[in-house]
GROMACS .gro file of C-alpha atoms in nm:
model
   90
    1MET     CA    1  -1.905   1.333  -1.627
    2ARG     CA    2  -1.844   1.707  -1.617
    3ILE     CA    3  -1.646   1.938  -1.843
    4VAL     CA    4  -1.457   2.199  -1.639
    5ILE     CA    5  -1.284   2.504  -1.784
    6ASN     CA    6  -1.261   2.719  -1.470
    7PRO     CA    7  -1.210   2.508  -1.156
    8ALA     CA    8  -1.292   2.800  -0.924
    9ALA     CA    9  -1.642   2.832  -1.072
   10ALA     CA   10  -1.709   2.460  -1.127
   11LYS     CA   11  -1.995   2.276  -0.960
   12PHE     CA   12  -1.811   1.945  -0.943
   13GLU     CA   13  -1.949   1.655  -0.739
   14LYS     CA   14  -1.752   1.373  -0.576
   15GLY     CA   15  -1.745   1.068  -0.803
   16GLU     CA   16  -1.780   1.255  -1.133
   17ILE     CA   17  -1.537   1.212  -1.422
   18LEU     CA   18  -1.339   1.533  -1.478
   19VAL     CA   19  -1.298   1.640  -1.842
   20THR     CA   20  -1.089   1.947  -1.925
   21SER     CA   21  -0.844   2.082  -2.179
   22MET     CA   22  -0.556   2.044  -1.930
   23THR     CA   23  -0.508   2.052  -1.554
   24ARG     CA   24  -0.307   2.292  -1.342
   25PRO     CA   25  -0.246   2.302  -0.966
   26ASP     CA   26  -0.581   2.480  -0.913
   27PHE     CA   27  -0.756   2.164  -1.043
   28VAL     CA   28  -0.619   1.944  -0.761
   29PRO     CA   29  -0.922   1.990  -0.529
   30LEU     CA   30  -1.148   1.870  -0.813
   31MET     CA   31  -0.912   1.585  -0.899
   32LYS     CA   32  -0.936   1.464  -0.538
   33LYS     CA   33  -1.314   1.428  -0.588
   34ALA     CA   34  -1.292   1.277  -0.938
   35LEU     CA   35  -1.352   0.915  -1.033
   36ALA     CA   36  -1.127   0.962  -1.341
   37VAL     CA   37  -0.968   1.242  -1.545
   38ILE     CA   38  -0.972   1.301  -1.923
   39THR     CA   39  -0.779   1.585  -2.088
   40ASP     CA   40  -0.742   1.724  -2.439
   41GLU     CA   41  -0.373   1.802  -2.391
   42GLY     CA   42  -0.078   1.643  -2.214
   43GLY     CA   43   0.141   1.337  -2.207
   44ILE     CA   44   0.291   1.095  -1.956
   45THR     CA   45   0.472   1.374  -1.769
   46SER     CA   46   0.184   1.625  -1.776
   47HIS     CA   47   0.032   1.765  -1.457
   48ALA     CA   48  -0.281   1.549  -1.499
   49ALA     CA   49  -0.081   1.228  -1.551
   50VAL     CA   50   0.148   1.290  -1.253
   51ILE     CA   51  -0.131   1.383  -1.010
   52CYS     CA   52  -0.355   1.097  -1.125
   53ARG     CA   53  -0.071   0.848  -1.074
   54GLU     CA   54  -0.026   0.981  -0.722
   55PHE     CA   55  -0.401   0.961  -0.650
   56LYS     CA   56  -0.431   0.622  -0.829
   57LEU     CA   57  -0.698   0.763  -1.062
   58PRO     CA   58  -0.768   0.639  -1.414
   59CYS     CA   59  -0.648   0.910  -1.651
   60ILE     CA   60  -0.647   0.960  -2.025
   61VAL     CA   61  -0.445   1.259  -2.149
   62GLY     CA   62  -0.386   1.407  -2.492
   63THR     CA   63  -0.722   1.315  -2.647
   64LYS     CA   64  -0.728   1.644  -2.842
   65ILE     CA   65  -1.112   1.626  -2.867
   66ALA     CA   66  -1.264   1.518  -2.533
   67THR     CA   67  -1.405   1.861  -2.445
   68LYS     CA   68  -1.560   1.886  -2.792
   69MET     CA   69  -1.702   1.532  -2.823
   70LEU     CA   70  -1.827   1.476  -2.469
   71LYS     CA   71  -2.114   1.662  -2.301
   72ASP     CA   72  -2.188   1.723  -1.933
   73GLY     CA   73  -2.386   1.439  -1.781
   74MET     CA   74  -2.294   1.176  -2.041
   75MET     CA   75  -2.235   0.827  -1.909
   76VAL     CA   76  -1.886   0.717  -2.010
   77GLU     CA   77  -1.645   0.438  -1.924
   78VAL     CA   78  -1.277   0.527  -1.883
   79ASN     CA   79  -1.019   0.254  -1.940
   80GLY     CA   80  -0.689   0.413  -1.842
   81ASN     CA   81  -0.491   0.095  -1.914
   82HIS     CA   82  -0.591   0.104  -2.281
   83GLY     CA   83  -0.648   0.480  -2.323
   84VAL     CA   84  -1.012   0.435  -2.422
   85VAL     CA   85  -1.318   0.645  -2.339
   86ARG     CA   86  -1.642   0.470  -2.430
   87ILE     CA   87  -1.975   0.656  -2.442
   88LEU     CA   88  -2.235   0.436  -2.269
   89GLU     CA   89  -2.537   0.653  -2.349
   90LYS     CA   90  -2.601   0.991  -2.506
   0.00000   0.00000   0.00000
């Protein structure tokens, strides 16, 4: 799991969970590598939701606090069907 603010400067690995305040078109290359996406902002028509639907990625948008509560490297489980992020270990 990795928190990304600036996608151009991010060291993002394939298979990581992308956590950010919100996505924009410049996040798409990272989203292609992501296992799932979690955002602080957004709704069902947000950029993150639309792109994740197209890529068939689990996505939870509008958490308001993901970038504050989660830390890089944490093990988390993302259940996009129920909108739940579960911390597996700290």
